[in-house]
mmCIF file of C-alpha atoms in Angstrom:
data_model
loop_
_atom_site.group_PDB
_atom_site.id
_atom_site.type_symbol
_atom_site.label_atom_id
_atom_site.label_comp_id
_atom_site.label_asym_id
_atom_site.label_seq_id
_atom_site.Cartn_x
_atom_site.Cartn_y
_atom_site.Cartn_z
ATOM 1 C CA MET A 1499 -0.090 -0.055 -0.051
ATOM 2 C CA ALA A 1500 1.193 3.531 -0.387
ATOM 3 C CA THR A 1501 0.737 7.281 0.754
ATOM 4 C CA THR A 1502 2.305 9.667 3.428
ATOM 5 C CA VAL A 1503 2.018 8.830 6.845
ATOM 6 C CA PRO A 1504 2.607 10.879 9.950
ATOM 7 C CA SER A 1505 3.084 9.017 13.349
ATOM 8 C CA ARG A 1506 2.607 9.549 16.913
ATOM 9 C CA THR A 1507 5.104 9.119 19.799
ATOM 10 C CA LEU A 1508 4.556 8.435 23.552
ATOM 11 C CA SER A 1509 6.413 9.211 26.745
ATOM 12 C CA PRO A 1510 9.225 9.563 27.048
ATOM 13 C CA PRO A 1511 7.988 11.950 25.304
ATOM 14 C CA LYS A 1512 5.821 9.611 23.201
ATOM 15 C CA PHE A 1513 4.244 10.922 20.017
ATOM 16 C CA PRO A 1514 3.580 7.614 18.234
ATOM 17 C CA ARG A 1515 1.067 9.016 15.686
ATOM 18 C CA ALA A 1516 2.350 9.607 12.134
ATOM 19 C CA ILE A 1517 1.167 10.216 8.605
ATOM 20 C CA SER A 1518 2.121 8.717 5.416
ATOM 21 C CA ARG A 1519 2.309 10.911 2.302
ATOM 22 C CA PRO A 1520 -0.506 13.488 2.550
ATOM 23 C CA LEU A 1521 -0.655 16.109 -0.199
ATOM 24 C CA SER A 1522 0.029 19.014 2.213
ATOM 25 C CA PRO A 1523 1.583 17.705 5.509
ATOM 26 C CA SER A 1524 0.612 21.125 7.111
ATOM 27 C CA ASN A 1525 -3.013 19.908 7.159
ATOM 28 C CA PHE A 1526 -2.133 17.019 9.350
ATOM 29 C CA ARG A 1527 0.086 18.784 11.975
ATOM 30 C CA SER A 1528 -0.763 18.538 15.607
ATOM 31 C CA SER A 1529 1.013 18.318 18.845
ATOM 32 C CA LEU A 1530 0.589 14.437 18.850
ATOM 33 C CA PHE A 1531 2.491 13.939 15.650
ATOM 34 C CA SER A 1532 6.258 13.465 15.273
ATOM 35 C CA SER A 1533 7.121 11.859 12.059
ATOM 36 C CA ILE A 1534 6.161 10.963 8.341
ATOM 37 C CA TYR A 1535 7.064 8.389 5.744
ATOM 38 C CA THR A 1536 6.137 8.085 2.133
ATOM 39 C CA TRP A 1537 6.821 4.274 1.227
ATOM 40 C CA SER A 1538 9.783 5.759 -0.583
ATOM 41 C CA PRO A 1539 13.170 7.634 0.083
ATOM 42 C CA TRP A 1540 11.550 11.029 -1.170
ATOM 43 C CA LYS A 1541 10.842 13.505 1.636
ATOM 44 C CA PRO A 1542 7.732 15.615 1.324
ATOM 45 C CA ALA A 1543 8.366 19.321 0.774
ATOM 46 C CA GLY A 1544 7.803 21.386 4.010
ATOM 47 C CA SER A 1545 8.090 18.492 6.425
ATOM 48 C CA ASP A 1546 11.331 19.711 8.093
ATOM 49 C CA ALA A 1547 9.735 23.149 8.583
ATOM 50 C CA LEU A 1548 6.846 21.526 10.338
ATOM 51 C CA GLY A 1549 9.005 19.755 12.626
ATOM 52 C CA LEU A 1550 8.025 16.240 11.247
ATOM 53 C CA GLU A 1551 10.832 13.779 11.308
ATOM 54 C CA PHE A 1552 11.006 11.890 7.860
ATOM 55 C CA THR A 1553 11.707 8.240 7.731
ATOM 56 C CA PRO A 1554 12.849 7.033 4.174
ATOM 57 C CA MET A 1555 11.985 3.560 3.196
ATOM 58 C CA LEU A 1556 13.643 1.042 0.901
ATOM 59 C CA TRP A 1557 10.365 -0.168 -0.714
ATOM 60 C CA GLY A 1558 11.938 -2.939 -2.732
ATOM 61 C CA THR A 1559 14.693 -3.436 -5.359
ATOM 62 C CA LYS A 1560 13.196 -0.995 -7.815
ATOM 63 C CA GLN A 1561 14.065 1.983 -5.681
ATOM 64 C CA ILE A 1562 17.582 0.967 -4.626
ATOM 65 C CA ALA A 1563 19.371 3.537 -6.968
ATOM 66 C CA ASP A 1564 17.156 6.478 -5.507
ATOM 67 C CA PHE A 1565 17.545 5.243 -1.956
ATOM 68 C CA LYS A 1566 21.201 5.142 -2.192
ATOM 69 C CA ARG A 1567 21.509 8.545 -3.776
ATOM 70 C CA LEU A 1568 19.014 10.273 -1.267
ATOM 71 C CA VAL A 1569 19.669 8.385 2.093
ATOM 72 C CA LYS A 1570 23.096 9.817 3.404
ATOM 73 C CA ALA A 1571 24.364 11.053 6.775
ATOM 74 C CA GLY A 1572 22.012 14.012 7.932
ATOM 75 C CA TYR A 1573 19.033 13.237 5.597
ATOM 76 C CA ALA A 1574 17.096 11.247 8.331
ATOM 77 C CA ARG A 1575 17.809 9.272 11.535
ATOM 78 C CA THR A 1576 15.999 6.004 10.878
ATOM 79 C CA ALA A 1577 15.071 4.085 7.669
ATOM 80 C CA LEU A 1578 12.486 1.580 7.071
ATOM 81 C CA GLY A 1579 12.934 -1.888 5.342
ATOM 82 C CA PHE A 1580 11.070 -3.483 2.518
ATOM 83 C CA ASN A 1581 7.211 -3.001 2.103
ATOM 84 C CA GLU A 1582 5.309 -6.339 2.122
ATOM 85 C CA PRO A 1583 8.103 -8.404 0.735
ATOM 86 C CA ASP A 1584 5.929 -11.636 1.336
ATOM 87 C CA HIS A 1585 3.309 -10.278 -1.142
ATOM 88 C CA SER A 1586 3.449 -10.942 -4.600
ATOM 89 C CA GLY A 1587 1.926 -7.539 -5.616
ATOM 90 C CA GLN A 1588 4.431 -5.625 -3.339
ATOM 91 C CA ALA A 1589 8.029 -5.800 -2.873
ATOM 92 C CA SER A 1590 7.797 -9.569 -3.259
ATOM 93 C CA LEU A 1591 11.221 -10.843 -2.277
ATOM 94 C CA ASP A 1592 12.553 -14.146 -1.297
ATOM 95 C CA PRO A 1593 13.829 -13.965 2.306
ATOM 96 C CA GLY A 1594 17.432 -15.074 1.432
ATOM 97 C CA TYR A 1595 17.612 -12.551 -1.434
ATOM 98 C CA ALA A 1596 16.123 -9.816 0.778
ATOM 99 C CA ALA A 1597 18.796 -10.427 3.416
ATOM 100 C CA GLN A 1598 21.403 -9.767 0.858
ATOM 101 C CA VAL A 1599 19.590 -6.594 -0.351
ATOM 102 C CA TRP A 1600 19.559 -5.379 3.395
ATOM 103 C CA ARG A 1601 23.203 -6.048 3.932
ATOM 104 C CA ASP A 1602 24.235 -4.103 0.710
ATOM 105 C CA ASN A 1603 21.954 -1.188 1.195
ATOM 106 C CA MET A 1604 20.604 -0.894 4.702
ATOM 107 C CA GLU A 1605 23.396 -2.024 6.863
ATOM 108 C CA PRO A 1606 25.875 0.618 5.832
ATOM 109 C CA LEU A 1607 23.416 3.013 7.170
ATOM 110 C CA LYS A 1608 24.088 1.747 10.745
ATOM 111 C CA ASN A 1609 27.632 2.984 10.323
ATOM 112 C CA ILE A 1610 26.440 6.450 9.943
ATOM 113 C CA GLY A 1611 24.053 6.694 12.949
ATOM 114 C CA TYR A 1612 20.768 5.399 11.466
ATOM 115 C CA ARG A 1613 18.246 3.116 13.261
ATOM 116 C CA LEU A 1614 17.175 0.231 11.134
ATOM 117 C CA ILE A 1615 13.351 -0.680 11.079
ATOM 118 C CA SER A 1616 12.587 -4.384 9.788
ATOM 119 C CA PRO A 1617 10.881 -5.128 6.502
ATOM 120 C CA ALA A 1618 6.959 -4.883 7.097
ATOM 121 C CA VAL A 1619 5.146 -8.097 6.193
ATOM 122 C CA THR A 1620 1.652 -8.598 5.698
ATOM 123 C CA SER A 1621 -0.667 -9.733 8.468
ATOM 124 C CA ALA A 1622 -1.451 -12.991 6.679
ATOM 125 C CA PRO A 1623 0.012 -15.923 8.400
ATOM 126 C CA ALA A 1624 2.919 -16.348 5.933
ATOM 127 C CA GLY A 1625 4.141 -12.895 6.871
ATOM 128 C CA LYS A 1626 5.480 -13.929 10.158
ATOM 129 C CA THR A 1627 7.074 -16.974 8.686
ATOM 130 C CA TRP A 1628 8.788 -14.632 6.264
ATOM 131 C CA LEU A 1629 10.118 -12.330 8.629
ATOM 132 C CA LYS A 1630 11.626 -15.093 10.792
ATOM 133 C CA ASN A 1631 13.389 -16.695 7.662
ATOM 134 C CA PHE A 1632 14.663 -13.197 6.907
ATOM 135 C CA ILE A 1633 16.110 -12.739 10.303
ATOM 136 C CA ASN A 1634 17.760 -16.185 10.297
ATOM 137 C CA ALA A 1635 19.115 -15.410 6.715
ATOM 138 C CA CYS A 1636 20.547 -11.956 7.892
ATOM 139 C CA SER A 1637 22.577 -13.274 10.573
ATOM 140 C CA GLY A 1638 24.469 -10.468 12.215
ATOM 141 C CA CYS A 1639 22.328 -7.796 10.643
ATOM 142 C CA HIS A 1640 21.008 -4.861 12.782
ATOM 143 C CA VAL A 1641 17.365 -4.600 13.130
ATOM 144 C CA ASP A 1642 16.461 -2.047 15.830
ATOM 145 C CA ALA A 1643 12.544 -2.439 15.789
ATOM 146 C CA ILE A 1644 9.986 -4.408 13.983
ATOM 147 C CA ALA A 1645 7.518 -2.938 11.504
ATOM 148 C CA VAL A 1646 4.052 -4.587 11.263
ATOM 149 C CA HIS A 1647 0.914 -4.145 8.958
ATOM 150 C CA TRP A 1648 -2.313 -5.235 10.213
ATOM 151 C CA TYR A 1649 -5.766 -5.301 8.539
ATOM 152 C CA GLY A 1650 -8.990 -6.701 10.098
ATOM 153 C CA THR A 1651 -12.099 -5.669 11.867
ATOM 154 C CA ASP A 1652 -11.514 -6.787 15.552
ATOM 155 C CA PRO A 1653 -9.510 -4.524 17.550
ATOM 156 C CA GLN A 1654 -8.597 -7.123 20.103
ATOM 157 C CA ALA A 1655 -7.180 -9.250 17.325
ATOM 158 C CA PHE A 1656 -5.050 -6.346 16.313
ATOM 159 C CA ILE A 1657 -3.763 -6.029 19.895
ATOM 160 C CA SER A 1658 -2.976 -9.616 20.270
ATOM 161 C CA TYR A 1659 -1.288 -9.564 16.811
ATOM 162 C CA VAL A 1660 0.978 -6.621 17.970
ATOM 163 C CA GLN A 1661 1.649 -8.450 21.298
ATOM 164 C CA ASP A 1662 2.595 -11.515 19.493
ATOM 165 C CA PHE A 1663 5.147 -9.965 17.146
ATOM 166 C CA HIS A 1664 6.693 -8.134 20.135
ATOM 167 C CA ASN A 1665 7.028 -11.189 22.311
ATOM 168 C CA THR A 1666 8.281 -13.214 19.155
ATOM 169 C CA PHE A 1667 10.905 -10.974 18.065
ATOM 170 C CA GLY A 1668 11.818 -9.218 21.308
ATOM 171 C CA LYS A 1669 11.943 -5.751 19.822
ATOM 172 C CA ASN A 1670 9.926 -2.452 19.947
ATOM 173 C CA ILE A 1671 7.163 -2.048 17.398
ATOM 174 C CA TRP A 1672 6.293 0.295 14.476
ATOM 175 C CA VAL A 1673 2.919 -0.240 12.999
ATOM 176 C CA THR A 1674 3.265 1.179 9.751
ATOM 177 C CA GLU A 1675 -0.170 0.389 8.227
ATOM 178 C CA PHE A 1676 -3.471 -0.401 9.933
ATOM 179 C CA ALA A 1677 -7.071 -0.042 9.119
ATOM 180 C CA CYS A 1678 -10.571 -1.483 9.874
ATOM 181 C CA GLN A 1679 -10.700 -3.647 6.620
ATOM 182 C CA ASN A 1680 -11.863 -7.155 5.968
ATOM 183 C CA PHE A 1681 -9.620 -8.687 3.198
ATOM 184 C CA SER A 1682 -11.358 -12.220 3.989
ATOM 185 C CA GLY A 1683 -14.584 -11.961 1.906
ATOM 186 C CA GLY A 1684 -16.621 -10.781 4.948
ATOM 187 C CA SER A 1685 -18.668 -7.727 5.495
ATOM 188 C CA GLN A 1686 -16.769 -4.415 5.892
ATOM 189 C CA CYS A 1687 -16.716 -2.296 9.103
ATOM 190 C CA ASP A 1688 -19.433 0.530 9.229
ATOM 191 C CA GLN A 1689 -18.439 3.963 10.380
ATOM 192 C CA ASN A 1690 -19.345 3.236 13.860
ATOM 193 C CA GLN A 1691 -17.074 0.099 13.952
ATOM 194 C CA VAL A 1692 -14.209 2.092 12.148
ATOM 195 C CA ASN A 1693 -14.490 4.885 14.729
ATOM 196 C CA ASN A 1694 -14.511 2.167 17.600
ATOM 197 C CA PHE A 1695 -11.586 0.282 16.118
ATOM 198 C CA MET A 1696 -9.499 3.563 15.673
ATOM 199 C CA ASN A 1697 -10.305 4.726 19.355
ATOM 200 C CA THR A 1698 -9.460 1.272 21.047
ATOM 201 C CA VAL A 1699 -6.205 0.532 19.002
ATOM 202 C CA THR A 1700 -4.991 3.988 19.302
ATOM 203 C CA ALA A 1701 -5.563 4.204 23.012
ATOM 204 C CA TRP A 1702 -3.915 0.832 23.470
ATOM 205 C CA MET A 1703 -0.779 1.875 21.402
ATOM 206 C CA ASP A 1704 -0.543 5.163 23.178
ATOM 207 C CA SER A 1705 -0.365 3.269 26.576
ATOM 208 C CA THR A 1706 1.937 0.582 25.313
ATOM 209 C CA GLY A 1707 5.643 1.585 25.770
ATOM 210 C CA TYR A 1708 7.205 -0.811 23.104
ATOM 211 C CA VAL A 1709 4.936 0.635 20.481
ATOM 212 C CA GLU A 1710 7.278 3.543 19.246
ATOM 213 C CA ARG A 1711 5.319 4.685 16.201
ATOM 214 C CA TYR A 1712 2.018 3.956 14.369
ATOM 215 C CA PHE A 1713 0.739 5.124 11.108
ATOM 216 C CA ALA A 1714 -2.994 4.875 10.165
ATOM 217 C CA PHE A 1715 -4.080 3.892 6.691
ATOM 218 C CA GLY A 1716 -4.857 6.029 5.142
ATOM 219 C CA ILE A 1717 -4.207 9.693 4.490
ATOM 220 C CA MET A 1718 -4.888 9.759 0.699
ATOM 221 C CA HIS A 1719 -7.529 10.180 -1.935
ATOM 222 C CA ASP A 1720 -7.264 6.765 -3.592
ATOM 223 C CA MET A 1721 -7.617 4.017 -0.696
ATOM 224 C CA VAL A 1722 -6.234 1.451 -3.049
ATOM 225 C CA GLY A 1723 -8.974 -1.058 -2.143
ATOM 226 C CA VAL A 1724 -9.296 -0.395 1.549
ATOM 227 C CA ASN A 1725 -12.657 0.485 3.046
ATOM 228 C CA PRO A 1726 -13.099 4.188 2.305
ATOM 229 C CA LEU A 1727 -14.474 4.759 5.773
ATOM 230 C CA ASN A 1728 -11.065 4.638 6.876
ATOM 231 C CA GLN A 1729 -10.110 7.541 4.760
ATOM 232 C CA LEU A 1730 -8.372 10.278 6.849
ATOM 233 C CA MET A 1731 -7.987 12.791 4.184
ATOM 234 C CA ALA A 1732 -11.153 14.507 2.317
ATOM 235 C CA SER A 1733 -11.219 15.424 -1.281
ATOM 236 C CA ASN A 1734 -10.283 18.965 -0.386
ATOM 237 C CA GLY A 1735 -7.003 17.821 1.214
ATOM 238 C CA GLN A 1736 -8.225 18.514 4.834
ATOM 239 C CA PRO A 1737 -8.739 15.823 7.491
ATOM 240 C CA THR A 1738 -11.981 13.924 7.543
ATOM 241 C CA ALA A 1739 -14.028 13.471 10.568
ATOM 242 C CA LEU A 1740 -11.995 10.424 11.337
ATOM 243 C CA GLY A 1741 -8.700 12.253 10.544
ATOM 244 C CA TRP A 1742 -9.552 14.992 12.920
ATOM 245 C CA ASN A 1743 -10.042 12.192 15.706
ATOM 246 C CA TYR A 1744 -6.814 10.749 14.688
ATOM 247 C CA LEU A 1745 -5.038 14.011 15.047
ATOM 248 C CA THR A 1746 -6.447 14.809 18.323
#
């Protein structure tokens, strides 16, 4: 999935909420937000002036040249790994090959002070297996926190999923995509369910010390197949009612 995402972080001080690629980051600035990413190495214009910490991503192999050209000392402090490498429609990488790409393009950033966030796998069962295989193949590689994506309709299932990834990998968590979305053929959330899902999971993440950042899906016009009731940005570029709730 793709867009610009601001995040928030909690104590000390934690502003884990974040956003992903809004057309105008200034429309999504609030005291709760600390960071932004764009599913790419390209920094949105104006994000530095707004005090939003940009986190570049090496989405997949098609972005290697641009990533290496842009992501230097001083450009950012943290870098995100591959986007859904276990999904054939996204980065689509074998864990062993992904480990080599990581060694060649992510590991050198550690030597210039970057924190490195793991590839973000899908919430399908194969995602966790892929990440385990990647970490085994990338023995000695630096992974400072684990990125996760989650789509579903049950907020308690979301909480259990994030807890499981934290317990399995023993690292802090970045939730870099999440929404109240059924990809299993069942009924979609109505607006009340979307609102309840957002309120429940963000309150839990705000109170959970090992969740460093979270980025709701999505701050965009085209929701790329995700239930549009999750949309945080209206057609005029301003926040929707749900977007205002997320901002505050």
